[in-house]
Coordinates of C-alpha atoms in Angstrom, one line a residue:
Chain I
M1472 CA 60.0 -15.7 -2.6
K1473 CA 56.4 -17.0 -1.9
L1474 CA 56.1 -14.8 1.2
I1475 CA 57.2 -11.7 -0.5
L1476 CA 54.6 -12.3 -3.3
T1477 CA 51.8 -12.9 -0.7
I1478 CA 52.8 -9.6 1.2
A1479 CA 53.0 -7.8 -2.0
T1480 CA 49.6 -9.1 -3.0
L1481 CA 48.0 -8.0 0.3
L1482 CA 49.4 -4.6 0.1
I1483 CA 48.1 -4.1 -3.4
T1484 CA 44.6 -5.5 -2.2
V1485 CA 44.7 -3.0 0.8
D1486 CA 45.6 -0.2 -1.5
V1487 CA 43.0 -1.1 -4.1
M1488 CA 40.3 -1.7 -1.4
G1489 CA 41.3 1.4 0.6
A1490 CA 38.4 3.5 1.7
T1491 CA 37.5 6.2 -0.8
N1492 CA 36.4 8.9 1.9
R1493 CA 32.9 9.2 0.0
A1494 CA 29.3 9.1 1.1
F1495 CA 27.0 7.6 -1.2
V1496 CA 23.4 8.8 -1.0
S1497 CA 20.3 7.3 -2.8
N1498 CA 17.9 10.0 -4.3
E1499 CA 14.5 8.4 -4.5
K1500 CA 12.7 10.5 -6.8
D1501 CA 15.5 11.1 -9.6
D1502 CA 16.9 7.5 -9.8
T1503 CA 20.4 8.6 -8.8
V1504 CA 23.1 8.4 -6.3
S1505 CA 24.9 11.5 -5.0
V1506 CA 28.5 11.0 -4.2
I1507 CA 30.2 13.2 -1.5
D1508 CA 33.6 13.5 -0.9
I1509 CA 33.4 13.5 2.9
L1510 CA 36.9 15.4 3.2
T1511 CA 35.3 18.6 1.6
N1512 CA 31.6 17.9 1.9
R1513 CA 31.0 18.6 -1.8
V1514 CA 29.2 16.3 -4.3
I1515 CA 31.6 15.0 -6.8
K1516 CA 29.5 13.0 -9.0
T1517 CA 25.8 12.0 -9.5
V1518 CA 25.2 8.4 -11.0
Q1519 CA 22.1 7.1 -12.5
V1520 CA 21.5 3.9 -11.0
G1521 CA 17.9 2.7 -11.8
K1522 CA 14.3 3.2 -10.7
R1523 CA 13.5 4.4 -7.2
P1524 CA 16.6 3.9 -5.5
R1525 CA 16.4 3.6 -1.6
G1526 CA 18.6 1.1 0.6
V1527 CA 22.2 1.5 0.2
G1528 CA 25.2 -0.3 1.9
I1529 CA 29.0 -1.2 1.2
S1530 CA 30.4 -4.8 1.2
P1531 CA 32.4 -5.8 4.2
D1532 CA 35.7 -5.5 2.1
G1533 CA 34.8 -2.1 0.8
S1534 CA 34.9 -3.1 -2.7
E1535 CA 31.4 -2.8 -3.8
L1536 CA 28.5 -0.6 -3.2
Y1537 CA 24.9 -1.8 -3.4
V1538 CA 21.9 0.2 -4.0
A1539 CA 18.2 -1.4 -3.9
I1540 CA 16.6 -0.2 -7.0
S1541 CA 13.1 -0.9 -6.0
A1542 CA 10.9 0.0 -9.0
D1543 CA 13.5 -2.2 -11.0
N1544 CA 13.2 -5.0 -8.5
A1545 CA 16.9 -5.3 -8.5
I1546 CA 20.2 -4.3 -6.7
A1547 CA 22.7 -2.2 -8.6
V1548 CA 26.3 -2.8 -7.8
L1549 CA 28.8 0.1 -8.2
D1550 CA 32.4 0.3 -7.7
P1551 CA 33.0 3.0 -5.1
V1552 CA 36.2 3.9 -6.8
S1553 CA 35.2 4.4 -10.3
M1554 CA 31.7 5.2 -9.0
K1555 CA 30.1 3.3 -12.0
V1556 CA 27.5 0.8 -12.0
I1557 CA 29.1 -2.6 -12.8
R1558 CA 26.2 -4.8 -12.8
T1559 CA 22.6 -5.4 -11.5
F1560 CA 20.9 -8.3 -10.3
E1561 CA 17.2 -9.2 -9.8
C1562 CA 16.3 -9.7 -6.3
G1563 CA 12.5 -10.4 -6.0
D1564 CA 9.4 -7.8 -6.0
D1565 CA 10.3 -4.2 -4.7
P1566 CA 13.5 -4.7 -2.6
E1567 CA 13.3 -1.6 -0.1
T1568 CA 16.4 -1.9 1.9
F1569 CA 18.8 -4.6 3.2
A1570 CA 21.6 -5.3 5.6
I1571 CA 24.8 -6.9 4.8
H1572 CA 26.1 -9.8 6.8
S1573 CA 29.9 -9.9 7.6
N1574 CA 30.1 -12.9 5.2
G1575 CA 29.0 -10.5 2.5
N1576 CA 25.3 -12.0 1.9
L1577 CA 22.6 -9.4 1.5
Y1578 CA 19.5 -9.7 3.6
I1579 CA 16.7 -7.9 1.5
S1580 CA 13.3 -6.7 2.5
N1581 CA 10.9 -7.5 -0.5
E1582 CA 8.1 -5.0 0.4
E1583 CA 5.4 -6.6 -2.0
D1584 CA 6.2 -10.0 -1.5
A1585 CA 6.0 -10.1 2.2
M1586 CA 9.1 -11.7 2.3
A1587 CA 12.9 -11.2 3.4
S1588 CA 15.3 -12.8 0.9
V1589 CA 19.1 -13.8 1.3
Y1590 CA 21.4 -13.3 -1.7
N1591 CA 25.0 -13.5 -2.5
P1592 CA 25.6 -10.3 -4.2
R1593 CA 28.8 -11.4 -6.1
T1594 CA 26.8 -14.1 -7.9
G1595 CA 23.3 -12.7 -7.6
T1596 CA 22.2 -15.9 -6.4
L1597 CA 19.1 -16.4 -4.1
L1598 CA 20.2 -18.5 -1.2
A1599 CA 17.1 -18.3 1.1
T1600 CA 13.6 -16.7 1.5
I1601 CA 11.8 -16.1 4.8
D1602 CA 8.2 -15.3 5.0
V1603 CA 7.5 -12.2 7.1
G1604 CA 4.7 -9.7 7.6
I1605 CA 3.3 -7.5 5.2
E1606 CA 5.5 -4.7 3.9
P1607 CA 8.8 -5.6 5.3
E1608 CA 11.2 -2.6 5.6
G1609 CA 14.0 -2.2 8.2
V1610 CA 16.8 -5.2 8.3
A1611 CA 19.6 -5.4 10.7
V1612 CA 22.3 -8.0 10.9
A1613 CA 23.6 -8.7 14.6
P1614 CA 27.4 -7.6 14.9
D1615 CA 27.9 -11.4 15.7
G1616 CA 26.1 -12.7 12.7
S1617 CA 23.9 -14.9 14.7
R1618 CA 20.7 -13.1 13.9
V1619 CA 18.7 -10.9 11.7
A1620 CA 15.9 -8.4 12.5
V1621 CA 13.3 -7.5 10.0
T1622 CA 10.3 -5.1 10.4
S1623 CA 7.1 -5.6 8.8
E1624 CA 5.5 -2.1 8.6
S1625 CA 1.8 -3.1 8.2
T1626 CA 1.7 -6.1 10.7
N1627 CA 3.7 -4.1 13.3
L1628 CA 6.0 -6.9 14.1
V1629 CA 9.7 -7.3 14.5
H1630 CA 10.8 -10.9 13.1
I1631 CA 14.1 -12.1 14.9
I1632 CA 15.6 -14.7 12.5
G1633 CA 18.5 -17.1 13.4
V1634 CA 21.6 -17.4 11.0
P1635 CA 22.4 -19.6 9.4
E1636 CA 19.1 -21.6 9.5
H1637 CA 16.8 -18.8 8.5
T1638 CA 14.1 -19.7 10.7
I1639 CA 12.0 -17.2 12.7
Q1640 CA 12.9 -17.3 16.6
N1641 CA 10.6 -14.6 17.9
N1642 CA 8.0 -12.4 16.6
V1643 CA 7.5 -9.1 18.5
L1644 CA 4.5 -6.7 18.4
V1645 CA 5.7 -3.2 18.6
G1646 CA 4.1 0.1 17.8
A1647 CA 2.3 1.2 14.8
R1648 CA 4.4 1.0 11.6
P1649 CA 7.9 -0.1 12.5
R1650 CA 10.3 1.2 10.1
S1651 CA 13.9 0.7 11.1
V1652 CA 16.0 -1.6 13.4
V1653 CA 19.5 -1.9 14.7
F1654 CA 21.4 -4.4 17.1
S1655 CA 23.4 -3.2 20.0
N1656 CA 27.2 -3.8 19.5
D1657 CA 27.1 -6.8 21.7
S1658 CA 24.1 -8.3 19.7
R1659 CA 22.2 -8.7 22.9
Y1660 CA 19.5 -6.0 22.2
I1661 CA 17.5 -4.7 19.1
Y1662 CA 16.3 -1.2 18.9
V1663 CA 13.2 -0.4 16.7
T1664 CA 11.5 2.8 15.7
A1665 CA 7.7 2.9 15.2
E1666 CA 6.7 5.7 12.9
I1667 CA 3.1 6.5 13.7
S1668 CA 3.3 5.8 17.3
G1669 CA 6.5 7.9 17.5
E1670 CA 8.4 5.4 19.9
V1671 CA 11.5 3.3 20.3
K1672 CA 11.6 -0.1 21.8
K1673 CA 14.5 -2.0 23.0
I1674 CA 14.1 -5.8 22.8
A1675 CA 16.0 -8.7 24.1
A1676 CA 17.4 -10.5 21.1
D1677 CA 17.4 -13.9 22.5
T1678 CA 13.8 -13.9 24.1
G1679 CA 12.0 -11.3 22.0
N1680 CA 10.9 -9.6 25.3
I1681 CA 10.5 -5.6 25.2
I1682 CA 12.5 -4.3 27.8
Q1683 CA 12.4 -0.5 27.4
K1684 CA 10.0 1.7 25.6
T1685 CA 9.9 5.5 25.1
F1686 CA 7.9 7.9 23.1
L1687 CA 9.9 10.5 21.4
P1688 CA 9.2 13.8 22.9
D1689 CA 7.7 15.7 19.9
E1690 CA 4.2 15.1 18.7
K1691 CA 5.6 15.6 15.2
A1692 CA 7.9 12.8 15.3
K1693 CA 7.8 10.0 12.9
P1694 CA 11.0 8.3 13.5
K1695 CA 12.7 6.2 10.9
D1696 CA 16.3 5.2 11.0
V1697 CA 18.0 4.3 14.2
L1698 CA 21.8 3.9 14.9
L1699 CA 24.2 3.6 17.9
S1700 CA 27.0 5.7 18.8
K1701 CA 30.3 4.1 18.2
D1702 CA 30.8 3.4 21.9
G1703 CA 27.0 2.0 21.9
K1704 CA 26.0 4.5 24.7
K1705 CA 23.8 6.7 22.5
L1706 CA 21.1 6.0 20.3
Y1707 CA 20.4 8.4 17.4
V1708 CA 17.0 8.5 15.9
A1709 CA 15.9 10.2 12.7
G1710 CA 12.7 12.2 13.5
G1711 CA 11.1 12.2 10.2
R1712 CA 8.7 15.4 10.1
A1713 CA 9.9 16.6 13.5
N1714 CA 13.1 17.6 11.4
K1715 CA 15.5 16.7 14.0
I1716 CA 17.8 13.8 15.4
F1717 CA 16.8 12.6 18.8
I1718 CA 19.6 11.4 21.0
L1719 CA 18.8 8.8 23.6
D1720 CA 20.7 7.0 26.1
A1721 CA 20.9 3.4 24.7
Q1722 CA 20.5 1.7 28.0
T1723 CA 17.6 3.4 29.5
L1724 CA 16.0 5.2 26.4
E1725 CA 16.2 8.5 28.3
H1726 CA 16.1 11.4 26.1
L1727 CA 19.2 13.4 26.0
N1728 CA 19.4 15.9 23.4
N1729 CA 18.0 16.8 19.9
V1730 CA 19.9 18.2 16.8
A1731 CA 17.7 20.1 14.3
V1732 CA 18.2 19.3 10.8
G1733 CA 16.4 19.6 7.5
K1734 CA 12.9 18.5 6.6
R1735 CA 11.7 14.8 6.8
V1736 CA 15.1 13.4 8.0
W1737 CA 15.1 9.7 7.4
G1738 CA 18.4 8.1 6.7
L1739 CA 21.3 7.9 9.1
A1740 CA 25.0 6.8 8.9
L1741 CA 28.0 7.2 11.0
S1742 CA 31.6 7.6 10.1
R1743 CA 33.9 4.8 10.9
D1744 CA 35.4 6.8 13.9
G1745 CA 32.0 7.6 15.2
L1746 CA 32.8 11.6 15.1
T1747 CA 30.4 12.3 12.3
L1748 CA 26.7 11.5 11.7
Y1749 CA 25.1 12.0 8.4
T1750 CA 21.6 12.5 7.8
T1751 CA 19.3 12.4 4.8
D1752 CA 16.7 15.3 4.9
G1753 CA 14.3 14.2 2.1
L1754 CA 12.1 17.3 1.7
D1755 CA 15.1 19.8 1.7
H1756 CA 17.1 17.4 -0.8
Q1757 CA 20.1 17.7 1.5
V1758 CA 22.6 15.8 3.7
S1759 CA 23.2 17.3 7.2
V1760 CA 26.7 16.6 8.6
I1761 CA 26.7 16.5 12.3
D1762 CA 29.6 16.7 14.9
T1763 CA 28.8 13.9 17.4
S1764 CA 31.0 15.4 19.9
S1765 CA 29.3 19.0 20.1
E1766 CA 26.1 17.3 18.8
K1767 CA 25.8 20.3 16.3
V1768 CA 25.3 20.6 12.5
K1769 CA 28.6 21.3 10.9
T1770 CA 27.5 22.0 7.3
V1771 CA 24.7 20.7 4.9
V1772 CA 25.3 19.3 1.4
K1773 CA 22.8 19.7 -1.3
V1774 CA 22.0 16.3 -3.1
G1775 CA 19.6 14.9 -5.5
N1776 CA 15.9 14.9 -5.4
F1777 CA 14.5 13.2 -1.9
P1778 CA 17.6 11.6 -0.8
W1779 CA 16.6 8.3 1.3
G1780 CA 19.7 6.2 2.3
I1781 CA 23.3 6.9 2.9
A1782 CA 26.3 4.7 3.3
I1783 CA 29.9 6.0 4.2
D1784 CA 33.1 4.5 2.8
D1785 CA 35.8 5.8 5.2
Chain J
M1393 CA -15.4 -23.6 17.7
S1394 CA -14.3 -20.2 19.0
L1395 CA -13.6 -19.6 22.6
N1396 CA -16.3 -17.5 24.3
F1397 CA -14.5 -15.4 26.8
F1398 CA -17.3 -12.9 27.5
Q1399 CA -19.7 -15.7 28.3
I1400 CA -17.5 -17.4 30.6
S1401 CA -16.2 -14.5 32.4
K1402 CA -19.5 -13.4 33.5
S1403 CA -20.4 -16.7 34.8
L1404 CA -17.0 -18.4 36.0
P1405 CA -14.4 -15.8 36.7
F1406 CA -12.1 -18.4 38.3
F1407 CA -12.5 -20.7 35.4
T1408 CA -11.8 -17.9 33.1
L1409 CA -8.4 -17.2 34.6
M1410 CA -7.6 -20.8 34.6
L1411 CA -8.5 -20.7 30.5
L1412 CA -6.8 -17.4 30.0
S1413 CA -3.5 -18.8 31.6
T1414 CA -3.7 -22.1 29.6
F1415 CA -4.7 -20.2 26.3
A1416 CA -2.3 -17.1 26.3
Y1417 CA -4.0 -16.3 23.0
P1418 CA -7.4 -17.5 21.3
K1419 CA -6.6 -19.5 18.3
D1420 CA -9.8 -19.0 16.2
V1421 CA -11.3 -15.6 16.0
S1422 CA -14.7 -15.3 14.2
L1423 CA -15.9 -12.1 12.8
Y1424 CA -19.6 -11.8 11.5
F1425 CA -20.5 -9.6 8.6
Y1426 CA -23.9 -8.3 8.1
G1427 CA -24.7 -6.7 4.8
D1428 CA -24.3 -7.5 1.0
D1429 CA -21.6 -10.2 0.5
D1430 CA -20.6 -8.7 -2.8
S1431 CA -20.3 -5.1 -1.6
D1432 CA -17.3 -2.8 -1.5
E1433 CA -17.5 -3.2 2.3
W1434 CA -17.5 -7.0 2.2
H1435 CA -14.5 -6.9 -0.3
G1436 CA -12.7 -4.6 2.1
A1437 CA -13.2 -6.7 4.9
I1438 CA -11.9 -9.6 3.1
Q1439 CA -8.9 -7.8 2.4
G1440 CA -8.6 -6.8 6.2
L1441 CA -8.9 -10.6 6.9
K1442 CA -6.0 -11.5 4.7
E1443 CA -3.9 -9.0 6.5
A1444 CA -5.1 -9.9 9.9
N1445 CA -4.2 -13.6 9.2
A1446 CA -0.7 -12.6 7.6
Q1447 CA -0.1 -10.9 11.1
G1448 CA -1.9 -13.8 13.0
K1449 CA 0.1 -16.5 11.7
F1450 CA 3.0 -15.3 13.6
L1451 CA 0.9 -14.9 16.9
K1452 CA -1.0 -18.1 16.6
L1453 CA -4.1 -16.2 15.8
Q1454 CA -6.4 -17.3 12.9
Y1455 CA -9.4 -15.1 11.8
A1456 CA -12.4 -15.9 10.0
L1457 CA -14.9 -13.5 8.6
I1458 CA -18.4 -15.0 8.0
A1459 CA -21.3 -13.6 6.2
K1460 CA -24.3 -13.8 8.2
K1461 CA -28.2 -12.8 7.4
N1462 CA -29.8 -13.6 10.8
L1463 CA -28.8 -11.1 13.6
S1464 CA -30.1 -13.4 16.4
E1465 CA -27.1 -15.7 15.6
V1466 CA -24.9 -13.0 17.2
K1467 CA -26.4 -14.0 20.7
T1468 CA -26.2 -17.9 20.0
Y1469 CA -22.6 -18.1 18.7
Q1470 CA -21.0 -14.9 20.4
P1471 CA -18.4 -13.9 17.5
Y1472 CA -15.5 -11.7 18.7
A1473 CA -16.9 -8.8 16.8
V1474 CA -19.7 -7.9 14.3
I1475 CA -19.1 -5.8 11.2
S1476 CA -22.1 -4.4 9.6
S1477 CA -23.1 -2.2 6.7
L1478 CA -26.8 -2.7 7.7
P1479 CA -28.6 0.6 8.8
P1480 CA -27.7 0.8 12.5
N1481 CA -31.2 1.0 13.6
D1482 CA -31.5 -2.6 12.5
L1483 CA -28.7 -3.6 14.9
S1484 CA -30.7 -2.1 18.1
Q1485 CA -31.7 -5.3 19.4
A1486 CA -28.4 -7.2 18.9
L1487 CA -26.4 -4.3 20.2
R1488 CA -28.2 -4.5 23.5
A1489 CA -28.3 -8.2 23.6
N1490 CA -24.5 -8.5 23.3
P1491 CA -23.1 -5.5 25.1
E1492 CA -19.7 -7.0 25.4
I1493 CA -19.2 -7.6 21.7
P1494 CA -18.1 -4.6 19.6
F1495 CA -20.0 -4.0 16.6
F1496 CA -18.4 -2.1 13.5
N1497 CA -20.7 0.3 11.6
L1498 CA -19.6 1.0 8.2
R1499 CA -22.2 3.3 7.1
I1500 CA -22.1 7.0 7.2
M1501 CA -24.5 8.0 10.1
S1502 CA -27.2 10.4 10.1
N1503 CA -28.7 12.0 13.4
D1504 CA -31.9 10.0 13.4
A1505 CA -30.0 6.8 14.4
V1506 CA -30.8 6.1 18.1
T1507 CA -28.2 3.5 18.1
T1508 CA -25.4 5.7 17.8
C1509 CA -25.1 5.9 21.7
A1510 CA -24.5 2.3 22.1
P1511 CA -21.2 1.8 24.0
N1512 CA -20.4 -1.3 21.9
L1513 CA -21.1 0.4 18.5
F1514 CA -18.0 1.8 16.7
H1515 CA -18.2 4.0 13.6
I1516 CA -15.5 3.7 11.2
R1517 CA -17.0 6.1 8.8
P1518 CA -17.4 9.8 10.1
H1519 CA -20.7 11.1 10.7
H1520 CA -22.2 13.0 7.9
S1521 CA -22.0 16.3 9.8
A1522 CA -18.3 15.9 10.0
L1523 CA -17.8 15.5 6.2
A1524 CA -20.3 18.4 5.6
A1525 CA -18.5 20.7 7.9
A1526 CA -15.1 19.5 6.4
E1527 CA -16.4 20.5 3.0
T1528 CA -17.8 24.0 4.2
A1529 CA -14.5 25.0 5.8
W1530 CA -12.4 23.7 2.8
N1531 CA -14.4 25.2 0.1
L1532 CA -14.8 28.5 1.6
N1533 CA -13.5 31.3 -0.7
K1534 CA -12.3 28.6 -3.2
T1535 CA -13.3 28.2 -6.8
M1536 CA -12.5 24.5 -6.8
V1537 CA -15.5 22.9 -4.7
A1538 CA -13.8 19.7 -3.4
K1539 CA -15.5 16.8 -1.8
A1540 CA -14.2 15.1 1.6
V1541 CA -13.8 11.4 1.7
L1542 CA -12.1 9.1 3.9
W1543 CA -10.0 7.2 1.5
H1544 CA -9.1 7.4 -2.5
H1545 CA -7.6 5.1 -4.6
T1546 CA -4.8 7.6 -5.7
L1547 CA -3.4 8.2 -2.1
K1548 CA 0.2 7.1 -2.0
K1549 CA 1.9 8.0 1.1
Y1550 CA 2.3 6.0 4.3
A1551 CA 2.3 3.0 2.3
A1552 CA -1.2 3.9 1.0
A1553 CA -0.1 3.0 -2.6
Q1554 CA 0.7 -0.6 -1.5
L1555 CA -2.7 -1.1 0.1
N1556 CA -4.4 0.3 -2.9
K1557 CA -2.4 -2.0 -5.2
R1558 CA -2.9 -5.2 -2.8
F1559 CA -6.8 -4.6 -2.8
E1560 CA -7.1 -3.9 -6.5
K1561 CA -5.2 -6.9 -7.3
N1562 CA -7.2 -9.2 -4.9
A1563 CA -10.7 -7.6 -5.4
N1564 CA -10.3 -6.5 -8.9
R1565 CA -11.9 -2.9 -8.1
K1566 CA -10.3 0.2 -6.7
M1567 CA -10.5 0.7 -3.0
N1568 CA -13.0 3.4 -2.0
P1569 CA -14.1 4.7 1.3
A1570 CA -16.7 1.8 1.8
S1571 CA -14.0 -0.8 1.1
W1572 CA -11.4 1.1 3.1
A1573 CA -13.9 1.1 6.0
G1574 CA -14.3 -2.9 5.6
W1575 CA -10.7 -3.2 5.5
A1576 CA -10.2 -1.0 8.7
S1577 CA -12.8 -2.7 10.8
V1578 CA -11.0 -6.0 10.7
K1579 CA -7.5 -4.6 10.5
L1580 CA -7.9 -2.4 13.7
F1581 CA -9.8 -5.2 15.5
S1582 CA -7.0 -7.9 14.9
D1583 CA -4.4 -5.6 16.0
V1584 CA -6.2 -4.8 19.2
L1585 CA -6.8 -8.5 19.9
A1586 CA -3.2 -9.4 19.1
R1587 CA -2.0 -6.8 21.8
N1588 CA -4.5 -7.4 24.4
V1589 CA -6.1 -10.5 26.1
P1590 CA -9.5 -9.7 27.1
T1591 CA -9.9 -10.8 31.0
S1592 CA -13.0 -10.7 33.3
E1593 CA -12.5 -6.8 34.0
T1594 CA -11.3 -5.8 30.5
T1595 CA -13.1 -6.6 27.3
S1596 CA -12.0 -5.8 23.6
L1597 CA -14.3 -2.8 24.1
S1598 CA -12.0 -1.0 26.5
F1599 CA -9.0 -1.9 24.4
L1600 CA -10.6 -0.4 21.2
K1601 CA -11.5 2.9 23.3
N1602 CA -8.0 3.0 24.9
N1603 CA -5.4 1.1 23.1
L1604 CA -5.7 1.5 19.5
A1605 CA -2.5 1.4 17.6
F1606 CA -3.7 2.0 14.0
D1607 CA -3.0 4.6 11.2
G1608 CA -5.2 3.0 8.5
Q1609 CA -2.1 3.7 6.1
K1610 CA -2.9 7.5 6.6
G1611 CA -0.2 8.5 8.7
K1612 CA -2.1 9.4 11.9
N1613 CA -2.7 7.4 14.9
M1614 CA -6.4 7.1 15.1
F1615 CA -8.7 6.6 18.1
F1616 CA -12.3 6.3 18.7
N1617 CA -13.8 9.6 20.3
E1618 CA -16.3 10.1 22.9
L1619 CA -19.1 9.2 20.6
N1620 CA -17.3 6.1 19.3
Y1621 CA -16.4 7.8 16.0
L1622 CA -13.1 7.0 14.5
E1623 CA -10.9 10.0 14.4
Q1624 CA -9.0 10.0 11.2
P1625 CA -7.5 12.1 8.2
L1626 CA -10.0 13.1 5.5
L1627 CA -9.0 13.8 2.0
F1628 CA -10.4 16.6 -0.1
I1629 CA -11.0 15.4 -3.9
Y1630 CA -11.3 17.6 -6.9
A1631 CA -11.4 16.2 -10.3
E1632 CA -10.5 12.7 -9.2
K1633 CA -7.2 14.0 -7.6
I1634 CA -6.3 14.8 -3.9
I1635 CA -5.8 18.4 -3.2
G1636 CA -5.9 18.4 0.5
E1637 CA -6.4 16.7 3.9
V1638 CA -7.6 17.5 7.5
T1639 CA -8.1 15.2 10.5
T1640 CA -11.6 14.9 11.8
S1641 CA -10.6 16.1 15.1
R1642 CA -9.8 19.5 13.8
I1643 CA -13.1 20.0 12.0
L1644 CA -15.2 20.0 15.3
P1645 CA -12.8 19.8 18.3
I1646 CA -13.8 17.2 20.8
G1647 CA -16.0 18.6 23.7
S1648 CA -17.7 20.9 21.4
R1649 CA -19.7 18.4 19.5
T1650 CA -23.5 17.9 20.0
P1651 CA -24.1 14.3 20.5
P1652 CA -26.5 13.0 18.1
C1653 CA -28.5 11.2 20.7
K1654 CA -29.3 11.6 24.4

């Protein structure tokens, strides 16, 4: 009987936590999140979340959506199913973006405090703070959970932080204005974009040594977000004012292809199956939907004012 | 006491190499400031110092900014760099006596300054003719006559808003072109020093000329041109609002400029 009850509970849980097949897009200038049905590529709801929403992410179990509302110094927590704000919690000064550890904790870059903070989003409890450089921005958690990387935009550093001790293992000088960072699937490498120098660097996560670098082949490129393909072989780089996605070989950083998208592309997200890449095109107030097989834009979806971040629940 | 790379490197190259291998990075970096130590330039440089140390603490570098009156002390104590809002002519002797030390000029230059050709003098603010040319070009056929400046306290993009906010909080005044120049001189030099250890062949002068990675919160990679002027975006201001911008290198293309001295 107990076993049946357990199985029933699990089934119900799976059903409740089942993916909504929605994309959640933070619109920096109108304080909203646009919700896109990714099966139809239509906006189904626009949710007021708080002032200056930027970073977005979904909890590991899919039950909660987090939005950094920078000007409110808080994280808004939404139910992805009902698409309503269910609570907010304060999280230090000017949270710009965050990454989510597999244990559910949020690693937040607090831009004005030169600090990264660790929060349990279920309770809103501050677990740790880590001093980093000026204007911390990009945050990434290694897939194996052993490290976190934080970029500090005005000190041109990537800080590699050990987890769970939360001490800095290495500080790596990179190009001017590092914006975004991602770990390789095996957690051994870190890729970082530098907006002003228009470059991408590949760093060994254990030593902090820079092992590859490349300048994007477009003088207008001001790269922001960076993501790996599902198989880890390609790197997608949002080119900012170059209005295109640069596709690089993840091993060599060799430039492979471009995909033209809307103006000032910053945010990137990949579908779980890796077949669809979504971009936020800030100045065109749209999301571009890219087929990663053909590397062509399938459609665009108009969203709110100045879309910034995007998270996919699929 | 600061390490004196330049002096050692001239006389004892072998010993220099040994020192460099032992001290991969110098620890204490002293910068001298000549000018009014309550000026906008000074407060800007102090802001730059805070930010240099915010980076330096992760790289085992510590910076100090020391207000000085007597230029002869440059020769005696050999700081890593000199920041000055004195008239450049006043610096002539010190510039020539310390050819390996970078001097940052925070004043707007005019053509009569013979020191503008010193290879170790770096100009943070544009030459007056560049500002005038920018204004002439921008204001042509316009009813709103705008002024060209290198910084404005209302600039927001490229994290300029955050810099303006930090400076106002710390200095209790708004950041203006003079304070931006002070900030920029310390910030760009500290970033150069963090990336490049001087050796007997390469001093910080060559790094400043060739390896600058600095946007000054204005969104463009800046560099020192053939006359050691910092090429950078300028802003056009009308009624206390930014109404446009241009990069100095677009005003007078490099190569077509008349050097202000021979």
